[in-house]
C-alpha cells in the first residue's frame, strides 16, 4: 500500500488519514464505527476483531498441521482476562491490516488502550492519528449494554467487564489526556441513544480539520471496582 509507505517516511504530510476510536467496553465504538464508515468512507478496523481473527487463523493452522502456537493461546488468554495484548503484537496486526486494504482512511476501533500502545504505534508506523474520537459513557449504562450484547464474546461476563473498566480508568485515560494535550481529542457523550450519539459524531467528522472542537476536561465518573 503505497500511501502507507509514504506516511512511514515522515517527510512532509502524512497521506493516510487515521482516526483512533477510544471508549470503555460498551461505550458503542463498534456500533458507531459502522455508521461512520458507511457515511464518511472510512475503513473500519476493530482491533479486538483483528486479535480474535489472529487466534482463529493460528488455531486452524494448528489443527491442520499439528503445530502448537503459544502466540494464539497467549492472545486468547489475555483477552479472556480483560488484559492487554502486548503492543508490538497489536500494532503489527493493525499495520498488516492497513497494508492489505485499498484505502487511505482508517478508523482504528479500540486503540490505543494505554500510553505504550501510543508509543509503539508511533515508533512502528511513524504515523499519527488525525484526531481521536472518545466515546464517554457512564459505567452503569455500559455494563447494562455489555450484559445484554449476546454476541457470544468470551469477555462479556461481569468479572471480565469490571476488570476492563478498571484497566480503562487506570491505563487508557492517561492516553486520552495525552491526545487532549495535543489538541487532538474529540469527546462525545455516548450515554445517549445510538442516533443521538451519531448526530454528535457526524458534526465532528463534518468539520474541516482546522475547525477544532474545544478540548474538555470533563469525564464521566466511573467507579474503580
Ligand atoms: N447508544 C447506545 N444505546 C443503547 N445501546 C447501545 C448504544 N450503542 C451501542 N449499544 C449496544 O450496546 C452493546 C455494545 O456496543 P458496542 O459493541 O458497539 O460497544 P463497544 O464499545 O464496541 O464494546 P467493546 O469494546 O466491548 O467491543 C451492543 O449490543 C450495542 O448494540
Ligand atoms: N488495543 C487493544 C484493544 C483490545 N485489546 C484486547 O481486546 C479486548 C476487547 O477489546 P474491545 O476493544 O473490543 O473492548 C480487550 O479487553 C483486550 O484484551 C488489546 O489487548 N489491545
Ligand atoms: Mg467493539
PDB file of C-alpha atoms and ligand atoms in Angstrom:
ATOM      1  CA  UNK A   1       0.000   0.000   0.000  1.00  0.00           C
ATOM      2  CA  UNK A   2       1.923   2.973  -1.348  1.00  0.00           C
ATOM      3  CA  UNK A   3       0.297   5.744   0.669  1.00  0.00           C
ATOM      4  CA  UNK A   4       1.059   3.947   3.924  1.00  0.00           C
ATOM      5  CA  UNK A   5       4.732   3.705   2.969  1.00  0.00           C
ATOM      6  CA  UNK A   6       4.796   7.418   2.189  1.00  0.00           C
ATOM      7  CA  UNK A   7       3.296   8.116   5.603  1.00  0.00           C
ATOM      8  CA  UNK A   8       6.094   5.995   7.071  1.00  0.00           C
ATOM      9  CA  UNK A   9       8.827   8.159   5.623  1.00  0.00           C
ATOM     10  CA  UNK A  10       7.949  11.066   7.867  1.00  0.00           C
ATOM     11  CA  UNK A  11       8.852  13.505   5.092  1.00  0.00           C
ATOM     12  CA  UNK A  12       6.140  16.037   4.513  1.00  0.00           C
ATOM     13  CA  UNK A  13       2.470  15.406   5.060  1.00  0.00           C
ATOM     14  CA  UNK A  14       1.039  12.025   6.049  1.00  0.00           C
ATOM     15  CA  UNK A  15      -1.282  10.850   3.293  1.00  0.00           C
ATOM     16  CA  UNK A  16      -3.174   8.190   5.179  1.00  0.00           C
ATOM     17  CA  UNK A  17      -5.914   9.559   7.399  1.00  0.00           C
ATOM     18  CA  UNK A  18      -6.224   7.702  10.694  1.00  0.00           C
ATOM     19  CA  UNK A  19      -8.838   8.226  13.398  1.00  0.00           C
ATOM     20  CA  UNK A  20      -8.440   6.316  16.656  1.00  0.00           C
ATOM     21  CA  UNK A  21     -11.702   5.465  18.445  1.00  0.00           C
ATOM     22  CA  UNK A  22     -11.377   5.139  22.210  1.00  0.00           C
ATOM     23  CA  UNK A  23     -14.014   4.264  24.788  1.00  0.00           C
ATOM     24  CA  UNK A  24     -14.530   1.800  27.578  1.00  0.00           C
ATOM     25  CA  UNK A  25     -16.128  -1.536  26.552  1.00  0.00           C
ATOM     26  CA  UNK A  26     -19.829  -0.993  25.851  1.00  0.00           C
ATOM     27  CA  UNK A  27     -19.470   2.708  25.032  1.00  0.00           C
ATOM     28  CA  UNK A  28     -20.594   1.890  21.466  1.00  0.00           C
ATOM     29  CA  UNK A  29     -17.340   2.056  19.472  1.00  0.00           C
ATOM     30  CA  UNK A  30     -18.235  -0.791  17.108  1.00  0.00           C
ATOM     31  CA  UNK A  31     -21.807   0.433  16.651  1.00  0.00           C
ATOM     32  CA  UNK A  32     -20.777   3.987  15.802  1.00  0.00           C
ATOM     33  CA  UNK A  33     -17.752   2.962  13.685  1.00  0.00           C
ATOM     34  CA  UNK A  34     -20.035   1.038  11.339  1.00  0.00           C
ATOM     35  CA  UNK A  35     -22.100   4.174  10.771  1.00  0.00           C
ATOM     36  CA  UNK A  36     -19.069   6.453  10.390  1.00  0.00           C
ATOM     37  CA  UNK A  37     -17.502   4.031   7.894  1.00  0.00           C
ATOM     38  CA  UNK A  38     -20.692   3.973   5.845  1.00  0.00           C
ATOM     39  CA  UNK A  39     -21.329   7.704   5.868  1.00  0.00           C
ATOM     40  CA  UNK A  40     -17.781   9.077   5.669  1.00  0.00           C
ATOM     41  CA  UNK A  41     -15.996   6.383   3.628  1.00  0.00           C
ATOM     42  CA  UNK A  42     -13.580   5.112   6.281  1.00  0.00           C
ATOM     43  CA  UNK A  43     -12.288   1.550   6.533  1.00  0.00           C
ATOM     44  CA  UNK A  44     -13.237   0.218   9.962  1.00  0.00           C
ATOM     45  CA  UNK A  45     -10.615  -1.902  11.732  1.00  0.00           C
ATOM     46  CA  UNK A  46     -11.683  -3.308  15.086  1.00  0.00           C
ATOM     47  CA  UNK A  47      -8.521  -4.159  16.993  1.00  0.00           C
ATOM     48  CA  UNK A  48     -10.174  -6.841  19.123  1.00  0.00           C
ATOM     49  CA  UNK A  49     -11.578  -8.435  15.942  1.00  0.00           C
ATOM     50  CA  UNK A  50      -8.067  -8.486  14.452  1.00  0.00           C
ATOM     51  CA  UNK A  51      -6.781 -10.121  17.621  1.00  0.00           C
ATOM     52  CA  UNK A  52      -9.601 -12.710  17.593  1.00  0.00           C
ATOM     53  CA  UNK A  53      -9.030 -13.477  13.894  1.00  0.00           C
ATOM     54  CA  UNK A  54      -5.339 -13.996  14.596  1.00  0.00           C
ATOM     55  CA  UNK A  55      -6.289 -16.564  17.244  1.00  0.00           C
ATOM     56  CA  UNK A  56      -8.688 -18.392  14.918  1.00  0.00           C
ATOM     57  CA  UNK A  57      -6.248 -18.438  11.985  1.00  0.00           C
ATOM     58  CA  UNK A  58      -3.465 -19.872  14.075  1.00  0.00           C
ATOM     59  CA  UNK A  59      -5.792 -22.397  15.690  1.00  0.00           C
ATOM     60  CA  UNK A  60      -6.863 -23.598  12.218  1.00  0.00           C
ATOM     61  CA  UNK A  61      -3.213 -23.993  11.305  1.00  0.00           C
ATOM     62  CA  UNK A  62      -2.608 -25.966  14.491  1.00  0.00           C
ATOM     63  CA  UNK A  63      -5.477 -28.274  13.604  1.00  0.00           C
ATOM     64  CA  UNK A  64      -4.227 -28.864  10.071  1.00  0.00           C
ATOM     65  CA  UNK A  65      -0.524 -29.104  10.741  1.00  0.00           C
ATOM     66  CA  UNK A  66      -0.485 -30.331  14.350  1.00  0.00           C
ATOM     67  CA  UNK A  67       1.539 -27.327  15.410  1.00  0.00           C
ATOM     68  CA  UNK A  68       1.419 -25.694  18.789  1.00  0.00           C
ATOM     69  CA  UNK A  69       1.103 -21.948  18.827  1.00  0.00           C
ATOM     70  CA  UNK A  70       1.903 -20.232  22.065  1.00  0.00           C
ATOM     71  CA  UNK A  71       1.101 -16.853  20.472  1.00  0.00           C
ATOM     72  CA  UNK A  72      -2.527 -17.643  19.743  1.00  0.00           C
ATOM     73  CA  UNK A  73      -3.241 -19.126  23.154  1.00  0.00           C
ATOM     74  CA  UNK A  74      -1.433 -16.191  24.741  1.00  0.00           C
ATOM     75  CA  UNK A  75      -3.764 -13.710  22.957  1.00  0.00           C
ATOM     76  CA  UNK A  76      -6.865 -15.747  23.812  1.00  0.00           C
ATOM     77  CA  UNK A  77      -5.923 -16.000  27.486  1.00  0.00           C
ATOM     78  CA  UNK A  78      -5.124 -12.286  27.787  1.00  0.00           C
ATOM     79  CA  UNK A  79      -8.415 -11.252  26.160  1.00  0.00           C
ATOM     80  CA  UNK A  80     -10.453 -13.615  28.299  1.00  0.00           C
ATOM     81  CA  UNK A  81      -8.971 -11.962  31.369  1.00  0.00           C
ATOM     82  CA  UNK A  82      -9.619  -8.430  30.050  1.00  0.00           C
ATOM     83  CA  UNK A  83      -5.883  -7.707  29.990  1.00  0.00           C
ATOM     84  CA  UNK A  84      -3.863  -6.015  27.258  1.00  0.00           C
ATOM     85  CA  UNK A  85      -2.162  -7.907  24.429  1.00  0.00           C
ATOM     86  CA  UNK A  86       1.488  -6.756  24.018  1.00  0.00           C
ATOM     87  CA  UNK A  87       1.595  -3.562  21.974  1.00  0.00           C
ATOM     88  CA  UNK A  88       4.001  -4.846  19.313  1.00  0.00           C
ATOM     89  CA  UNK A  89       1.671  -7.782  18.505  1.00  0.00           C
ATOM     90  CA  UNK A  90      -1.349  -5.452  18.233  1.00  0.00           C
ATOM     91  CA  UNK A  91       0.382  -2.720  16.233  1.00  0.00           C
ATOM     92  CA  UNK A  92       1.838  -5.186  13.731  1.00  0.00           C
ATOM     93  CA  UNK A  93      -1.643  -6.638  13.195  1.00  0.00           C
ATOM     94  CA  UNK A  94      -3.073  -3.142  12.621  1.00  0.00           C
ATOM     95  CA  UNK A  95      -0.241  -2.304  10.232  1.00  0.00           C
ATOM     96  CA  UNK A  96      -0.720  -5.569   8.304  1.00  0.00           C
ATOM     97  CA  UNK A  97      -4.473  -4.965   8.047  1.00  0.00           C
ATOM     98  CA  UNK A  98      -3.947  -1.401   6.790  1.00  0.00           C
ATOM     99  CA  UNK A  99      -1.403  -2.531   4.230  1.00  0.00           C
ATOM    100  CA  UNK A 100      -3.820  -5.168   2.976  1.00  0.00           C
ATOM    101  CA  UNK A 101      -6.616  -2.666   2.286  1.00  0.00           C
ATOM    102  CA  UNK A 102      -7.019  -0.382  -0.654  1.00  0.00           C
ATOM    103  CA  UNK A 103      -7.959   2.598   1.489  1.00  0.00           C
ATOM    104  CA  UNK A 104      -6.422   5.783   2.770  1.00  0.00           C
ATOM    105  CA  UNK A 105      -8.904   6.488   5.592  1.00  0.00           C
ATOM    106  CA  UNK A 106      -8.936   4.232   8.642  1.00  0.00           C
ATOM    107  CA  UNK A 107     -10.967   4.121  11.824  1.00  0.00           C
ATOM    108  CA  UNK A 108      -8.991   2.134  14.375  1.00  0.00           C
ATOM    109  CA  UNK A 109     -11.590   0.940  16.873  1.00  0.00           C
ATOM    110  CA  UNK A 110     -10.319   0.102  20.369  1.00  0.00           C
ATOM    111  CA  UNK A 111      -6.932   1.706  20.033  1.00  0.00           C
ATOM    112  CA  UNK A 112      -4.912   2.945  21.841  1.00  0.00           C
ATOM    113  CA  UNK A 113      -5.556   1.348  25.217  1.00  0.00           C
ATOM    114  CA  UNK A 114      -2.538   2.806  27.026  1.00  0.00           C
ATOM    115  CA  UNK A 115       0.480   5.045  26.536  1.00  0.00           C
ATOM    116  CA  UNK A 116       2.622   2.099  25.440  1.00  0.00           C
ATOM    117  CA  UNK A 117       0.125   1.397  22.605  1.00  0.00           C
ATOM    118  CA  UNK A 118       0.554   5.056  21.536  1.00  0.00           C
ATOM    119  CA  UNK A 119       4.361   4.995  21.521  1.00  0.00           C
ATOM    120  CA  UNK A 120       4.562   1.593  19.820  1.00  0.00           C
ATOM    121  CA  UNK A 121       2.206   2.768  17.059  1.00  0.00           C
ATOM    122  CA  UNK A 122       4.270   5.934  16.535  1.00  0.00           C
ATOM    123  CA  UNK A 123       7.565   4.004  16.524  1.00  0.00           C
ATOM    124  CA  UNK A 124       6.495   1.200  14.188  1.00  0.00           C
ATOM    125  CA  UNK A 125       4.315   3.096  11.703  1.00  0.00           C
ATOM    126  CA  UNK A 126       5.805   6.618  12.033  1.00  0.00           C
ATOM    127  CA  UNK A 127       2.231   7.822  11.704  1.00  0.00           C
ATOM    128  CA  UNK A 128      -0.205   9.771  13.849  1.00  0.00           C
ATOM    129  CA  UNK A 129      -3.986   9.954  14.017  1.00  0.00           C
ATOM    130  CA  UNK A 130      -5.680  12.984  12.546  1.00  0.00           C
ATOM    131  CA  UNK A 131      -7.801  13.037  15.695  1.00  0.00           C
ATOM    132  CA  UNK A 132      -9.034  10.706  18.421  1.00  0.00           C
ATOM    133  CA  UNK A 133     -12.727  10.097  18.948  1.00  0.00           C
ATOM    134  CA  UNK A 134     -13.516   9.395  22.594  1.00  0.00           C
ATOM    135  CA  UNK A 135     -16.898   7.858  23.444  1.00  0.00           C
ATOM    136  CA  UNK A 136     -17.532   8.810  27.060  1.00  0.00           C
ATOM    137  CA  UNK A 137     -20.310   6.816  28.722  1.00  0.00           C
ATOM    138  CA  UNK A 138     -21.464   6.194  32.310  1.00  0.00           C
ATOM    139  CA  UNK A 139     -20.280   2.863  33.650  1.00  0.00           C
ATOM    140  CA  UNK A 140     -23.704   1.509  34.719  1.00  0.00           C
ATOM    141  CA  UNK A 141     -25.019   2.080  31.175  1.00  0.00           C
ATOM    142  CA  UNK A 142     -22.005   0.302  29.598  1.00  0.00           C
ATOM    143  CA  UNK A 143     -22.423  -2.617  31.987  1.00  0.00           C
ATOM    144  CA  UNK A 144     -26.118  -2.943  31.018  1.00  0.00           C
ATOM    145  CA  UNK A 145     -25.261  -2.870  27.305  1.00  0.00           C
ATOM    146  CA  UNK A 146     -22.485  -5.462  27.559  1.00  0.00           C
ATOM    147  CA  UNK A 147     -24.502  -7.885  29.659  1.00  0.00           C
ATOM    148  CA  UNK A 148     -27.269  -7.871  27.050  1.00  0.00           C
ATOM    149  CA  UNK A 149     -24.982  -7.824  23.963  1.00  0.00           C
ATOM    150  CA  UNK A 150     -25.475 -11.547  23.258  1.00  0.00           C
ATOM    151  CA  UNK A 151     -22.769 -11.942  20.619  1.00  0.00           C
ATOM    152  CA  UNK A 152     -21.082 -14.878  22.323  1.00  0.00           C
ATOM    153  CA  UNK A 153     -17.984 -12.890  23.294  1.00  0.00           C
ATOM    154  CA  UNK A 154     -15.890 -14.621  25.937  1.00  0.00           C
ATOM    155  CA  UNK A 155     -15.222 -11.295  27.674  1.00  0.00           C
ATOM    156  CA  UNK A 156     -18.916 -10.355  28.094  1.00  0.00           C
ATOM    157  CA  UNK A 157     -19.172 -11.511  31.703  1.00  0.00           C
ATOM    158  CA  UNK A 158     -19.350  -9.322  34.771  1.00  0.00           C
ATOM    159  CA  UNK A 159     -15.946 -10.354  36.111  1.00  0.00           C
ATOM    160  CA  UNK A 160     -14.038  -9.524  32.908  1.00  0.00           C
ATOM    161  CA  UNK A 161     -16.121  -6.389  32.243  1.00  0.00           C
ATOM    162  CA  UNK A 162     -15.191  -4.915  35.623  1.00  0.00           C
ATOM    163  CA  UNK A 163     -11.513  -5.682  35.045  1.00  0.00           C
ATOM    164  CA  UNK A 164     -11.770  -3.936  31.658  1.00  0.00           C
ATOM    165  CA  UNK A 165     -13.386  -0.852  33.259  1.00  0.00           C
ATOM    166  CA  UNK A 166     -10.640  -0.722  35.898  1.00  0.00           C
ATOM    167  CA  UNK A 167      -7.975  -1.036  33.214  1.00  0.00           C
ATOM    168  CA  UNK A 168      -9.610   1.746  31.199  1.00  0.00           C
ATOM    169  CA  UNK A 169      -9.604   4.131  34.171  1.00  0.00           C
ATOM    170  CA  UNK A 170      -6.026   3.389  35.149  1.00  0.00           C
ATOM    171  CA  UNK A 171      -4.324   2.973  31.785  1.00  0.00           C
ATOM    172  CA  UNK A 172      -6.457   4.345  28.948  1.00  0.00           C
ATOM    173  CA  UNK A 173      -7.390   7.704  30.471  1.00  0.00           C
ATOM    174  CA  UNK A 174      -3.705   8.803  30.514  1.00  0.00           C
ATOM    175  CA  UNK A 175      -3.622   8.147  26.744  1.00  0.00           C
ATOM    176  CA  UNK A 176      -6.847  10.171  26.388  1.00  0.00           C
ATOM    177  CA  UNK A 177      -5.168  13.033  28.254  1.00  0.00           C
ATOM    178  CA  UNK A 178      -2.105  12.790  26.005  1.00  0.00           C
ATOM    179  CA  UNK A 179      -4.239  13.457  22.928  1.00  0.00           C
ATOM    180  CA  UNK A 180      -6.151  16.177  24.751  1.00  0.00           C
ATOM    181  CA  UNK A 181      -2.853  17.950  25.436  1.00  0.00           C
ATOM    182  CA  UNK A 182      -2.082  17.772  21.709  1.00  0.00           C
ATOM    183  CA  UNK A 183      -5.500  19.273  20.812  1.00  0.00           C
ATOM    184  CA  UNK A 184      -6.468  16.036  19.046  1.00  0.00           C
ATOM    185  CA  UNK A 185      -9.235  14.788  21.317  1.00  0.00           C
ATOM    186  CA  UNK A 186     -12.877  14.860  20.206  1.00  0.00           C
ATOM    187  CA  UNK A 187     -15.137  13.711  23.033  1.00  0.00           C
ATOM    188  CA  UNK A 188     -18.804  12.798  22.719  1.00  0.00           C
ATOM    189  CA  UNK A 189     -21.426  11.899  25.287  1.00  0.00           C
ATOM    190  CA  UNK A 190     -22.020   8.231  24.424  1.00  0.00           C
ATOM    191  CA  UNK A 191     -24.657   7.638  27.098  1.00  0.00           C
ATOM    192  CA  UNK A 192     -27.458   8.753  24.791  1.00  0.00           C
ATOM    193  CA  UNK A 193     -29.365   6.773  22.156  1.00  0.00           C
ATOM    194  CA  UNK A 194     -27.470   5.369  19.150  1.00  0.00           C
ATOM    195  CA  UNK A 195     -28.986   8.017  16.850  1.00  0.00           C
ATOM    196  CA  UNK A 196     -28.215  10.903  19.198  1.00  0.00           C
ATOM    197  CA  UNK A 197     -24.602   9.777  19.637  1.00  0.00           C
ATOM    198  CA  UNK A 198     -24.198   9.513  15.876  1.00  0.00           C
ATOM    199  CA  UNK A 199     -25.540  13.067  15.442  1.00  0.00           C
ATOM    200  CA  UNK A 200     -22.707  14.377  17.663  1.00  0.00           C
ATOM    201  CA  UNK A 201     -20.178  12.254  15.782  1.00  0.00           C
ATOM    202  CA  UNK A 202     -21.410  13.464  12.401  1.00  0.00           C
ATOM    203  CA  UNK A 203     -20.799  17.054  13.495  1.00  0.00           C
ATOM    204  CA  UNK A 204     -17.170  16.152  14.298  1.00  0.00           C
ATOM    205  CA  UNK A 205     -16.499  14.293  11.044  1.00  0.00           C
ATOM    206  CA  UNK A 206     -18.190  17.018   9.021  1.00  0.00           C
ATOM    207  CA  UNK A 207     -15.855  19.697  10.390  1.00  0.00           C
ATOM    208  CA  UNK A 208     -12.751  20.703   8.493  1.00  0.00           C
ATOM    209  CA  UNK A 209      -9.565  19.694  10.246  1.00  0.00           C
ATOM    210  CA  UNK A 210      -8.794  23.335  11.164  1.00  0.00           C
ATOM    211  CA  UNK A 211     -12.152  23.753  12.836  1.00  0.00           C
ATOM    212  CA  UNK A 212     -11.151  22.429  16.227  1.00  0.00           C
ATOM    213  CA  UNK A 213     -13.604  21.352  18.897  1.00  0.00           C
ATOM    214  CA  UNK A 214     -12.550  22.942  22.201  1.00  0.00           C
ATOM    215  CA  UNK A 215     -10.985  20.323  24.450  1.00  0.00           C
ATOM    216  CA  UNK A 216     -12.876  19.452  27.604  1.00  0.00           C
ATOM    217  CA  UNK A 217     -11.541  18.004  30.831  1.00  0.00           C
ATOM    218  CA  UNK A 218     -14.861  16.538  31.964  1.00  0.00           C
ATOM    219  CA  UNK A 219     -15.090  12.746  32.018  1.00  0.00           C
ATOM    220  CA  UNK A 220     -17.976  10.560  33.101  1.00  0.00           C
ATOM    221  CA  UNK A 221     -17.400   9.435  36.638  1.00  0.00           C
ATOM    222  CA  UNK A 222     -16.549   5.736  36.755  1.00  0.00           C
ATOM    223  CA  UNK A 223     -16.038   3.749  39.893  1.00  0.00           C
ATOM    224  CA  UNK A 224     -12.980   1.519  40.093  1.00  0.00           C
ATOM    225  CA  UNK A 225     -14.359  -1.806  41.274  1.00  0.00           C
TER     226      UNK A 225
HETATM  227  N1  LIG B   1     -26.098   4.391  22.332  1.00  0.00           N
HETATM  228  C1  LIG B   1     -26.494   3.149  22.626  1.00  0.00           C
HETATM  229  N2  LIG B   1     -27.620   2.928  23.325  1.00  0.00           N
HETATM  230  C2  LIG B   1     -28.019   1.654  23.633  1.00  0.00           C
HETATM  231  N3  LIG B   1     -27.343   0.540  23.247  1.00  0.00           N
HETATM  232  C3  LIG B   1     -26.203   0.712  22.557  1.00  0.00           C
HETATM  233  C4  LIG B   1     -25.716   2.010  22.209  1.00  0.00           C
HETATM  234  N4  LIG B   1     -24.558   1.874  21.499  1.00  0.00           N
HETATM  235  C5  LIG B   1     -24.338   0.545  21.439  1.00  0.00           C
HETATM  236  N5  LIG B   1     -25.316  -0.152  22.049  1.00  0.00           N
HETATM  237  C6  LIG B   1     -25.407  -1.616  22.227  1.00  0.00           C
HETATM  238  O1  LIG B   1     -24.502  -1.928  23.296  1.00  0.00           O
HETATM  239  C7  LIG B   1     -23.745  -3.093  23.013  1.00  0.00           C
HETATM  240  C8  LIG B   1     -22.236  -2.727  22.987  1.00  0.00           C
HETATM  241  O2  LIG B   1     -21.995  -1.862  21.870  1.00  0.00           O
HETATM  242  P1  LIG B   1     -20.657  -1.982  21.016  1.00  0.00           P
HETATM  243  O3  LIG B   1     -20.366  -3.416  20.742  1.00  0.00           O
HETATM  244  O4  LIG B   1     -20.767  -1.067  19.862  1.00  0.00           O
HETATM  245  O5  LIG B   1     -19.606  -1.390  22.099  1.00  0.00           O
HETATM  246  P2  LIG B   1     -18.026  -1.361  22.033  1.00  0.00           P
HETATM  247  O6  LIG B   1     -17.588  -0.061  22.610  1.00  0.00           O
HETATM  248  O7  LIG B   1     -17.545  -1.694  20.676  1.00  0.00           O
HETATM  249  O8  LIG B   1     -17.667  -2.507  23.069  1.00  0.00           O
HETATM  250  P3  LIG B   1     -16.349  -3.423  23.111  1.00  0.00           P
HETATM  251  O9  LIG B   1     -15.220  -2.514  23.493  1.00  0.00           O
HETATM  252  O10 LIG B   1     -16.625  -4.434  24.188  1.00  0.00           O
HETATM  253  O11 LIG B   1     -16.168  -4.044  21.754  1.00  0.00           O
HETATM  254  C9  LIG B   1     -24.265  -3.618  21.676  1.00  0.00           C
HETATM  255  O12 LIG B   1     -25.221  -4.626  21.933  1.00  0.00           O
HETATM  256  C10 LIG B   1     -24.916  -2.389  21.017  1.00  0.00           C
HETATM  257  O13 LIG B   1     -25.994  -2.745  20.179  1.00  0.00           O
HETATM  258  N1  LIG B   2      -5.528  -2.057  21.739  1.00  0.00           N
HETATM  259  C1  LIG B   2      -6.135  -3.184  22.226  1.00  0.00           C
HETATM  260  C2  LIG B   2      -7.508  -3.418  22.034  1.00  0.00           C
HETATM  261  C3  LIG B   2      -8.070  -4.557  22.563  1.00  0.00           C
HETATM  262  N2  LIG B   2      -7.305  -5.442  23.243  1.00  0.00           N
HETATM  263  C4  LIG B   2      -7.901  -6.691  23.823  1.00  0.00           C
HETATM  264  O1  LIG B   2      -9.203  -6.935  23.292  1.00  0.00           O
HETATM  265  C5  LIG B   2     -10.196  -6.885  24.340  1.00  0.00           C
HETATM  266  C6  LIG B   2     -11.501  -6.361  23.829  1.00  0.00           C
HETATM  267  O2  LIG B   2     -11.315  -5.085  23.208  1.00  0.00           O
HETATM  268  P1  LIG B   2     -12.544  -4.154  22.754  1.00  0.00           P
HETATM  269  O3  LIG B   2     -11.937  -3.017  22.009  1.00  0.00           O
HETATM  270  O4  LIG B   2     -13.433  -4.992  21.909  1.00  0.00           O
HETATM  271  O5  LIG B   2     -13.218  -3.707  24.020  1.00  0.00           O
HETATM  272  C7  LIG B   2      -9.528  -6.037  25.440  1.00  0.00           C
HETATM  273  O6  LIG B   2     -10.079  -6.264  26.730  1.00  0.00           O
HETATM  274  C8  LIG B   2      -8.088  -6.547  25.334  1.00  0.00           C
HETATM  275  O7  LIG B   2      -7.958  -7.828  25.925  1.00  0.00           O
HETATM  276  C9  LIG B   2      -5.959  -5.207  23.399  1.00  0.00           C
HETATM  277  O8  LIG B   2      -5.242  -6.011  24.044  1.00  0.00           O
HETATM  278  N3  LIG B   2      -5.392  -4.082  22.886  1.00  0.00           N
HETATM  279 MG1  LIG B   3     -16.293  -3.259  19.924  1.00  0.00          MG
END
